[in-house]
PDB file of C-alpha atoms in Angstrom:
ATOM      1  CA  UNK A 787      -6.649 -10.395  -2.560  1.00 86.00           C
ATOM      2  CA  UNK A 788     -10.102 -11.036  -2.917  1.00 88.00           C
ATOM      3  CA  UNK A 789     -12.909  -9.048  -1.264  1.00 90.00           C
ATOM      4  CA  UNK A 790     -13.678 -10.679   2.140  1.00 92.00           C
ATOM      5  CA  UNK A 791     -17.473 -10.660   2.555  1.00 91.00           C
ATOM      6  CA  UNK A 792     -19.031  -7.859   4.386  1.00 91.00           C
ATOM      7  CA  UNK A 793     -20.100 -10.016   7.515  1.00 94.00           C
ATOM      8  CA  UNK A 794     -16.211 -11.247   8.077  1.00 95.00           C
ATOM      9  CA  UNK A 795     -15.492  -7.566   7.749  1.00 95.00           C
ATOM     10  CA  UNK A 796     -17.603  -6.892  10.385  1.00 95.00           C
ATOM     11  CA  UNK A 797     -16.367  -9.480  12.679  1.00 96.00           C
ATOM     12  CA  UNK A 798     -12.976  -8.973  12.361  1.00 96.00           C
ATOM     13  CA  UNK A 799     -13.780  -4.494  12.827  1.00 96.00           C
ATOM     14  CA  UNK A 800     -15.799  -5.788  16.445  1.00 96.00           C
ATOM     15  CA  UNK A 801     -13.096  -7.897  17.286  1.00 96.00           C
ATOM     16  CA  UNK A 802     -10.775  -4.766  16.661  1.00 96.00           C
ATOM     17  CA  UNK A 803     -12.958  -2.378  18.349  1.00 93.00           C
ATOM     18  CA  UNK A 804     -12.282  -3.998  21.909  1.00 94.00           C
ATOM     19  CA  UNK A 805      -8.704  -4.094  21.624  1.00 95.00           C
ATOM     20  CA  UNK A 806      -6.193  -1.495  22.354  1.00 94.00           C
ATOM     21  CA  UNK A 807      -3.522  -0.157  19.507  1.00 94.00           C
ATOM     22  CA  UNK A 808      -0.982  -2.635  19.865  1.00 94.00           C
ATOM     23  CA  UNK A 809      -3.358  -5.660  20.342  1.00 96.00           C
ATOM     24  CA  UNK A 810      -4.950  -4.816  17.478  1.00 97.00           C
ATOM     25  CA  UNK A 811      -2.224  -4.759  15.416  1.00 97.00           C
ATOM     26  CA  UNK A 812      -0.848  -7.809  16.667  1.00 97.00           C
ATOM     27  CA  UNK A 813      -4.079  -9.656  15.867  1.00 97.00           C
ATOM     28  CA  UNK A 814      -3.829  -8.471  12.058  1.00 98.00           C
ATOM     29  CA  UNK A 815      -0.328  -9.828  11.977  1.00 98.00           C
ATOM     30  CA  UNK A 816      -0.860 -12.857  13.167  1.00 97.00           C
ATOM     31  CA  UNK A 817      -4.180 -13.445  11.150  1.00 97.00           C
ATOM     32  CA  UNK A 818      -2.488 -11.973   7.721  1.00 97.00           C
ATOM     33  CA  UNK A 819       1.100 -13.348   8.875  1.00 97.00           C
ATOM     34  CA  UNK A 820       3.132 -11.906   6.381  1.00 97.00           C
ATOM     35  CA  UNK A 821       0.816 -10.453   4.327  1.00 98.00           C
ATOM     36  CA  UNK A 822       0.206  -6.639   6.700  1.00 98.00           C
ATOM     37  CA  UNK A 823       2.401  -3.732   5.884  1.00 98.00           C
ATOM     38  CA  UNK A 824       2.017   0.131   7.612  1.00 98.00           C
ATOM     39  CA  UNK A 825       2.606   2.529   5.466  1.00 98.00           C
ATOM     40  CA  UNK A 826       4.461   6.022   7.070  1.00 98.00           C
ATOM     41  CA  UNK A 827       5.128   9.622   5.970  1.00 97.00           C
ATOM     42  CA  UNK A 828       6.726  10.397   9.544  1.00 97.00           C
ATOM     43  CA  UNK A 829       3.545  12.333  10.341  1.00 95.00           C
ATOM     44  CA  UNK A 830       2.691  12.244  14.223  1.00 94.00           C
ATOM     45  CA  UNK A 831      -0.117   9.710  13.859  1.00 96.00           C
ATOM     46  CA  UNK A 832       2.416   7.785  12.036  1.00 97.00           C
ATOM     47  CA  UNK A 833       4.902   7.867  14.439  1.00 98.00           C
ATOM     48  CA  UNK A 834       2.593   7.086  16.804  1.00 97.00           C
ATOM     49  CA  UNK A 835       2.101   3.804  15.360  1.00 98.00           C
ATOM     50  CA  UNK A 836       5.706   3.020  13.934  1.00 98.00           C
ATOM     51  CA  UNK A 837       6.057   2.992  17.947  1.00 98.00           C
ATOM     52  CA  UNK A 838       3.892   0.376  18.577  1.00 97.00           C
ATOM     53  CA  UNK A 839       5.315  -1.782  16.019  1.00 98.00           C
ATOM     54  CA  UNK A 840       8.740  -1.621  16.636  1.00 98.00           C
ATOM     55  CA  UNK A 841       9.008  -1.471  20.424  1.00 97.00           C
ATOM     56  CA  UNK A 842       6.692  -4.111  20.645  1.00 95.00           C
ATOM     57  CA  UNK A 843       8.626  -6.040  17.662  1.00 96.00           C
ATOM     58  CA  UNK A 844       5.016  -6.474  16.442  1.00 97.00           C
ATOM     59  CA  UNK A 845       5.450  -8.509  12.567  1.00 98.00           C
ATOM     60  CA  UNK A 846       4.343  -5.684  10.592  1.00 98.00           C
ATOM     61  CA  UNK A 847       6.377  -4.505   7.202  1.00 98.00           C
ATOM     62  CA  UNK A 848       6.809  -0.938   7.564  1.00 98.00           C
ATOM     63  CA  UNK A 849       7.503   1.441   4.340  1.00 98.00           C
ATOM     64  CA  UNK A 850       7.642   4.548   3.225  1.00 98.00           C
ATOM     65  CA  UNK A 851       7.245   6.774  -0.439  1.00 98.00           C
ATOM     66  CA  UNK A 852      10.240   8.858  -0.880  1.00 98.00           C
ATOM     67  CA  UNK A 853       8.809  11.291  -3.541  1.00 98.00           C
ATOM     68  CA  UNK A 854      11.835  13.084  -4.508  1.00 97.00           C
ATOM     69  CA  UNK A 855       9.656  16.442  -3.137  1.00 97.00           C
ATOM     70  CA  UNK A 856      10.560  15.764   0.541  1.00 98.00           C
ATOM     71  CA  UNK A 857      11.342  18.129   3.260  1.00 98.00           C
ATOM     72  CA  UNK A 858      15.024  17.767   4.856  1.00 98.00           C
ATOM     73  CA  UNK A 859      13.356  17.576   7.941  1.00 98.00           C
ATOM     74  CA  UNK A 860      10.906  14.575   6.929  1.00 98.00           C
ATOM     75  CA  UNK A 861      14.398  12.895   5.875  1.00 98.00           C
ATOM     76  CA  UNK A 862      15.450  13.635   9.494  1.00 98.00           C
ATOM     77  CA  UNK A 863      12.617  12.699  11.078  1.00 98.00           C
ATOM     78  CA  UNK A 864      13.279   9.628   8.876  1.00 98.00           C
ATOM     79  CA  UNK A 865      16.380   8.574  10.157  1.00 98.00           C
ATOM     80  CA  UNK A 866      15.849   9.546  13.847  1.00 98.00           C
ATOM     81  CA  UNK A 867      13.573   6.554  13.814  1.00 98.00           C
ATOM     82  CA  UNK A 868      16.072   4.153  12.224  1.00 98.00           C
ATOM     83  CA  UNK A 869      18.308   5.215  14.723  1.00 98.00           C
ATOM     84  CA  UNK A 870      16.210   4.861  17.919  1.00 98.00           C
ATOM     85  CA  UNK A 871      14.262   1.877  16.903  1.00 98.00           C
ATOM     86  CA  UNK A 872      17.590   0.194  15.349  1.00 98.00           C
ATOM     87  CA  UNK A 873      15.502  -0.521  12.380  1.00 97.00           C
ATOM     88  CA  UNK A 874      15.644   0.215   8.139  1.00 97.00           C
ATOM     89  CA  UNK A 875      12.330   1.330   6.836  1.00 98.00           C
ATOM     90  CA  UNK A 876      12.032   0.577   2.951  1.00 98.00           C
ATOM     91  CA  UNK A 877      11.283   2.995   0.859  1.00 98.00           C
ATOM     92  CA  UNK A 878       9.469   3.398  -2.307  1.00 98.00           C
ATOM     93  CA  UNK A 879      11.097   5.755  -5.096  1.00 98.00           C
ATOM     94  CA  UNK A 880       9.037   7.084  -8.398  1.00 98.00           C
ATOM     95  CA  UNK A 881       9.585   4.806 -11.798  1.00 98.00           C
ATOM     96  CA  UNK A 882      12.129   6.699 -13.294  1.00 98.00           C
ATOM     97  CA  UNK A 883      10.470   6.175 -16.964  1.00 98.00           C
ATOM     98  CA  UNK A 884       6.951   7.424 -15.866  1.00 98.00           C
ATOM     99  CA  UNK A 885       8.929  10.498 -13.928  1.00 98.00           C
ATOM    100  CA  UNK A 886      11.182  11.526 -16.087  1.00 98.00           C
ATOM    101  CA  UNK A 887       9.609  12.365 -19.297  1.00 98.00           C
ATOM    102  CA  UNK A 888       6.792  13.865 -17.290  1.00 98.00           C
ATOM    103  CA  UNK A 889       9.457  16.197 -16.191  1.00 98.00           C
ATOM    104  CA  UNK A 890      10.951  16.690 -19.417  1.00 98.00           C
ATOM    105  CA  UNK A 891       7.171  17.512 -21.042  1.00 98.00           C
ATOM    106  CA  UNK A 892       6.013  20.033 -18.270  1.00 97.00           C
ATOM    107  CA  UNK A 893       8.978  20.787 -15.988  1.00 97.00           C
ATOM    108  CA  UNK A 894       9.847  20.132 -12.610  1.00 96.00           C
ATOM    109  CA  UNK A 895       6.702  22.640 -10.872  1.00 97.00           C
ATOM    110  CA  UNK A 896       3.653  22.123 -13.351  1.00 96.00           C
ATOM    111  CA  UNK A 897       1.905  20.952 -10.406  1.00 95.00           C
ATOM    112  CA  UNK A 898       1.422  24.757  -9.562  1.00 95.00           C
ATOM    113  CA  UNK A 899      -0.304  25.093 -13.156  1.00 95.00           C
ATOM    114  CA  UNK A 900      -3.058  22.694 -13.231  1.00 93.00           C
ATOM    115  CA  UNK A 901      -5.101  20.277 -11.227  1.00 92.00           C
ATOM    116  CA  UNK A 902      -4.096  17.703 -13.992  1.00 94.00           C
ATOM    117  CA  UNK A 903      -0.683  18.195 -13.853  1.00 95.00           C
ATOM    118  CA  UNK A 904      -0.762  18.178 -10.235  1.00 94.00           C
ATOM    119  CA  UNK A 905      -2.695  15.173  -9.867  1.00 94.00           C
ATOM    120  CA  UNK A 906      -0.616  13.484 -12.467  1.00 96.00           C
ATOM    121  CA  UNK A 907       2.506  14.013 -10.809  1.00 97.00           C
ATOM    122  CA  UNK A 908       1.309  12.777  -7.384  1.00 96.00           C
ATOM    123  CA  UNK A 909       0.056   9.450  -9.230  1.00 97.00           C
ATOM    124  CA  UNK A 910       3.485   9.044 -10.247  1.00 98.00           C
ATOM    125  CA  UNK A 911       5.290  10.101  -7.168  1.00 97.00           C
ATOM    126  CA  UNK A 912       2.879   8.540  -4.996  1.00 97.00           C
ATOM    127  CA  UNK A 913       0.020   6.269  -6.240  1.00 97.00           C
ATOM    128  CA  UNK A 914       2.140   4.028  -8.204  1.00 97.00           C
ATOM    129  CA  UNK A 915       5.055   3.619  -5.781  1.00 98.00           C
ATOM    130  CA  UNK A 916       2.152   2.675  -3.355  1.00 98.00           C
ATOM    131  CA  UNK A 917       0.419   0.263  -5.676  1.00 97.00           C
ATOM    132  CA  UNK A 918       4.201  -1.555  -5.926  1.00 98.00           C
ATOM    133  CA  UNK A 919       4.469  -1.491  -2.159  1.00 98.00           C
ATOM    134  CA  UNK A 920       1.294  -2.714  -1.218  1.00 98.00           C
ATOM    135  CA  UNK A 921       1.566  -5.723  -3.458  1.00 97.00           C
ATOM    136  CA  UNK A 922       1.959  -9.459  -2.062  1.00 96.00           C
ATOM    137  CA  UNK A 923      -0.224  -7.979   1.321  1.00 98.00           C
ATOM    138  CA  UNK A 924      -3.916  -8.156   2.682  1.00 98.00           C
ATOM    139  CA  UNK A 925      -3.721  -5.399   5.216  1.00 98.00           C
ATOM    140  CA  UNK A 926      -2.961  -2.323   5.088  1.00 98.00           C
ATOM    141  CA  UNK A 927      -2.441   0.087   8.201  1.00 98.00           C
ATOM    142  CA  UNK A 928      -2.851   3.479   7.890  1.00 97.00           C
ATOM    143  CA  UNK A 929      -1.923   6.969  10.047  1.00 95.00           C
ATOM    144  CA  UNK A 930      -5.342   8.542   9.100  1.00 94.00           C
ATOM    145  CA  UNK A 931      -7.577  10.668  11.259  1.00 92.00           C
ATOM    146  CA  UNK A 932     -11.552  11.736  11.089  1.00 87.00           C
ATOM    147  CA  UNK A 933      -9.962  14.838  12.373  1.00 83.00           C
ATOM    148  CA  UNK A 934      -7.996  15.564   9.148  1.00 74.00           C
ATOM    149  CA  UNK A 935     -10.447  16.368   6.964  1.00 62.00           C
ATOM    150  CA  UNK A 936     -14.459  16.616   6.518  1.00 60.00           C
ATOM    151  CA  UNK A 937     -13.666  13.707   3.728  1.00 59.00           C
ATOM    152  CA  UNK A 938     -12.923  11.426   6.388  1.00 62.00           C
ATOM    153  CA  UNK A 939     -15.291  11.529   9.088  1.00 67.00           C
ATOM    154  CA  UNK A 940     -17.305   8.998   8.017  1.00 74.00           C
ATOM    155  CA  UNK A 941     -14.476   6.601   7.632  1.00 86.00           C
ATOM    156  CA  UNK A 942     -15.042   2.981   9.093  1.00 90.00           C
ATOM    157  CA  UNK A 943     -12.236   2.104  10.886  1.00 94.00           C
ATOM    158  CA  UNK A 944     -11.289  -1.416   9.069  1.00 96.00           C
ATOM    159  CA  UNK A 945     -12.611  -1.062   5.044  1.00 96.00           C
ATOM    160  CA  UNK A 946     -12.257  -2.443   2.160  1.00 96.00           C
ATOM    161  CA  UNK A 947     -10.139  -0.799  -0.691  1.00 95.00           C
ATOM    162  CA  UNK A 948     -11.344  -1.764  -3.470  1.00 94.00           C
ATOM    163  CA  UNK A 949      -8.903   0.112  -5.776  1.00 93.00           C
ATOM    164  CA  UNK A 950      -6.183  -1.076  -4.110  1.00 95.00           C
ATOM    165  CA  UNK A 951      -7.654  -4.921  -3.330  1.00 95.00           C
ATOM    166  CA  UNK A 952      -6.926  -4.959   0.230  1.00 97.00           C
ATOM    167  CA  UNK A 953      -8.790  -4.153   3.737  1.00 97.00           C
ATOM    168  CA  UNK A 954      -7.367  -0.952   5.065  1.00 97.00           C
ATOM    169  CA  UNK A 955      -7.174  -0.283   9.036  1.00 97.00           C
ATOM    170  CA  UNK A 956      -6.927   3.328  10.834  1.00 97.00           C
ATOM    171  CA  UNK A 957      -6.310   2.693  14.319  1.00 97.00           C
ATOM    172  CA  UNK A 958      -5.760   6.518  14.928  1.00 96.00           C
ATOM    173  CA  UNK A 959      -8.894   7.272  13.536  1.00 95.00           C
ATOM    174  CA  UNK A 960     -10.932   8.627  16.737  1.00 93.00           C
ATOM    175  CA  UNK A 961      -7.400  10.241  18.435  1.00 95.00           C
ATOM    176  CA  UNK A 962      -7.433  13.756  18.594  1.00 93.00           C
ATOM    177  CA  UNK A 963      -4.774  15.384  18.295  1.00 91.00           C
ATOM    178  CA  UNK A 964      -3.831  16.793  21.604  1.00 94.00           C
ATOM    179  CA  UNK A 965      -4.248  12.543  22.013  1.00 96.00           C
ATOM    180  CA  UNK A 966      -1.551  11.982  19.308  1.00 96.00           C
ATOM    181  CA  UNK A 967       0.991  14.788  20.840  1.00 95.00           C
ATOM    182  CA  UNK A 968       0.464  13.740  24.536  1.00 97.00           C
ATOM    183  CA  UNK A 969       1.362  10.240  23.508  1.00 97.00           C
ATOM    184  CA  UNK A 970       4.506  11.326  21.410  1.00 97.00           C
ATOM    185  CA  UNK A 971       5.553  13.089  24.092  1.00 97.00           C
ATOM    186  CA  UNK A 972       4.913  10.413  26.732  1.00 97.00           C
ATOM    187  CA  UNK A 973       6.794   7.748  24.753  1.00 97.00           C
ATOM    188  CA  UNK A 974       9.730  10.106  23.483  1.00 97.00           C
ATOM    189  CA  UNK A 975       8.608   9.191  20.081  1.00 98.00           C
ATOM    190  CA  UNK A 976      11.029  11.348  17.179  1.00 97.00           C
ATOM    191  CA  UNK A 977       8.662  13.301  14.942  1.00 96.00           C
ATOM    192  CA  UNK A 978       9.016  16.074  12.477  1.00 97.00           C
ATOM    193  CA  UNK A 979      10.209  19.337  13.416  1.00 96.00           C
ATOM    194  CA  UNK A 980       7.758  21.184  11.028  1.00 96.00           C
ATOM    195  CA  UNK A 981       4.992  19.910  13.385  1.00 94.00           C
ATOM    196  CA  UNK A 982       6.255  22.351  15.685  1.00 94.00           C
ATOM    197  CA  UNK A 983       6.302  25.380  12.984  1.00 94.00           C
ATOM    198  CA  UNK A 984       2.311  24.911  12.235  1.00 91.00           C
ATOM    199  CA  UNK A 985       2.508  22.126   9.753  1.00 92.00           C
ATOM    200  CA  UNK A 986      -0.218  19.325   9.867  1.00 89.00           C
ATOM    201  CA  UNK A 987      -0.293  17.504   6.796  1.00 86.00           C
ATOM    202  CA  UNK A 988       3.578  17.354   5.443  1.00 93.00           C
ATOM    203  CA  UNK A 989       3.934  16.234   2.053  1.00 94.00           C
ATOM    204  CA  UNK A 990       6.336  17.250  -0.476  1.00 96.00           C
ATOM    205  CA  UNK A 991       7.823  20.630  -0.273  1.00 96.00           C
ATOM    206  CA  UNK A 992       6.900  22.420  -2.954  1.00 96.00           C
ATOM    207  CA  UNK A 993       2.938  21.536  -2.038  1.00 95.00           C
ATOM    208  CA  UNK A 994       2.910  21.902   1.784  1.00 94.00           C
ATOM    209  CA  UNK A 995       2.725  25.278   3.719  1.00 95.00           C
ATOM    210  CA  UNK A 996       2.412  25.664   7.458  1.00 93.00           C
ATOM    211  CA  UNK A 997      -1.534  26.295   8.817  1.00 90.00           C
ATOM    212  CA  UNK A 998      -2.976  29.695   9.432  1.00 86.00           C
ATOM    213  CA  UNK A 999      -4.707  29.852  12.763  1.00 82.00           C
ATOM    214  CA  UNK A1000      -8.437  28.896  12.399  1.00 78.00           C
ATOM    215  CA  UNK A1001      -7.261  26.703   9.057  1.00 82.00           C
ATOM    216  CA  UNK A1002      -8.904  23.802   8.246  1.00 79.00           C
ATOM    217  CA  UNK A1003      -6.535  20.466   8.989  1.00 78.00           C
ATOM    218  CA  UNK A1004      -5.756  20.541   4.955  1.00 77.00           C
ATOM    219  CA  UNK A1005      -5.355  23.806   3.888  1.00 85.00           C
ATOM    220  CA  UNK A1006      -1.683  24.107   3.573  1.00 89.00           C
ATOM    221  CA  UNK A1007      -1.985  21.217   1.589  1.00 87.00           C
ATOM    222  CA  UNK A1008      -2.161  22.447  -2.488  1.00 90.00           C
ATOM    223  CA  UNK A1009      -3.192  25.976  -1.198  1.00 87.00           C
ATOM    224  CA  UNK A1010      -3.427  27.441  -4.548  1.00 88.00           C
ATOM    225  CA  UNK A1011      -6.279  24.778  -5.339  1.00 88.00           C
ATOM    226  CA  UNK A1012      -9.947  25.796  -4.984  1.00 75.00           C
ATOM    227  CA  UNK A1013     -11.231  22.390  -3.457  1.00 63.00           C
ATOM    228  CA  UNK A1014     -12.685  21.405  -0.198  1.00 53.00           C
ATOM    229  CA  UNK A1015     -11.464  17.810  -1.232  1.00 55.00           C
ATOM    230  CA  UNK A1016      -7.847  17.556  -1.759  1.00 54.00           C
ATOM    231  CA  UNK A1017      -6.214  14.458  -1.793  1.00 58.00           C
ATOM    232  CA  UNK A1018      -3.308  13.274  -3.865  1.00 58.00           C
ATOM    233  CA  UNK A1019      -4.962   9.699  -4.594  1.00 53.00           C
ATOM    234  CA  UNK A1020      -3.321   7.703  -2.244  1.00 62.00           C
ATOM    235  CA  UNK A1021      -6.785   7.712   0.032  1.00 51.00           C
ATOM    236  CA  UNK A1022     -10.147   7.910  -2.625  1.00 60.00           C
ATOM    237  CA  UNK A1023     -12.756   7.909  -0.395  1.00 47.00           C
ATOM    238  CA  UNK A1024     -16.795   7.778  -1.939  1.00 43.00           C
ATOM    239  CA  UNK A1025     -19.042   9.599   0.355  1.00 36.00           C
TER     240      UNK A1025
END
């Protein structure tokens, strides 16, 4: 996709800003019929929205990236949505000939050993799945929050990506999260059972710990890292 200029960008984020979740996301699938996709990790905010598309049969391709690193309880937060939503969300898997002799060269937890190796491993667990799912589409909805990390309070809530070539929209962006839970809970939404055992950010297992009390949003994510900016790739964000 090309770059839209920034005063259609602008249009289309005022035209947004008025509407509520689910209008919103209608609009973007009937003005990029075909061409939006959400992607999930089964997250609250996620679920939140997975919600709004589905029991509003709202046109939006839903998908998810199936690392290989998952929880069990991210698989059966998974499939409690298939089942109460009656749907099949698509998922992503890692190219087995990038994976595999990654694996063989530095083992199946080198992500523990460097920031390299870590980073490495999340490009081809996650970042190249996504690239591969986000291809053939315009929009891209996301589950993020300011509230998630210091990185992303200054996010816009419609963007452009330019790494990825397509205009990214975070309609959760402003919720808090006692906003996110009362909602879940309202709408009998299925979520992930680790939520309830202090983790925020869930990820694979083997990088994901539950949240100490006064914890930043992201520190059980890559614990063992010392960085106030951890992200696996998926998001860049230039401040």
């Amino acid at each position: 996709m090309e770059a839209p200029s920034i005063q259609s960008l602008k249009n289309l984020s005022t035209q947004l800003e008025i509407l509520s979740t689910g209008d919103a996301l209608l609009l973007l699938s009937e003005r990029f019929a075909g061409k939006t996709t959400f992607s999930t990790s089964f997250s609250f905010e996620d679920q939140v929205i997975t919600h709004d598309i589905l029991s509003n049969s709202v046109p939006i391709s839903i998908f998810t990236l199936d690392t290989g690193r998952l929880f069990a309880e991210t698989h059966a937060a998974w499939n409690s949505t298939n089942t109460q939503y009656h749907t099949h969300i698509k998922a992503y898997y890692p190219d087995h000939t990038l994976l595999e002799p990654f694996i063989q060269t530095h083992g199946p937890n080198s992500f523990y050993e460097s920031v390299e190796n870590r980073k490495n491993c999340c490009h081809i667990r996650k970042v190249e799945p996504l690239q591969r799912a986000l291809k053939g589409n315009d929009v891209w909805i996301t589950g993020l929050r300011a509230q998630h990390s210091a990185a992303r309070e200054n996010l816009q809530q419609l963007e452009w990506d330019e790494t990825n070539h397509i205009i990214k929209y975070h309609p959760l962006l402003y919720w808090t999260t006692e906003e996110i839970r009362a909602y879940v809970d309202e709408k009998n939404i299925p979520y992930n059972p680790l939520h309830d055992r202090g983790f925020v950010s869930i990820g694979c297992a083997p990088c994901t710990r539950a949240v100490r009390a006064g914890e930043d949003f992201r520190a059980g994510r890559w614990w063992w890292e010392d960085s106030s900016k951890k992200e696996c790739g998926l998001h860049e964000h230039k401040n």
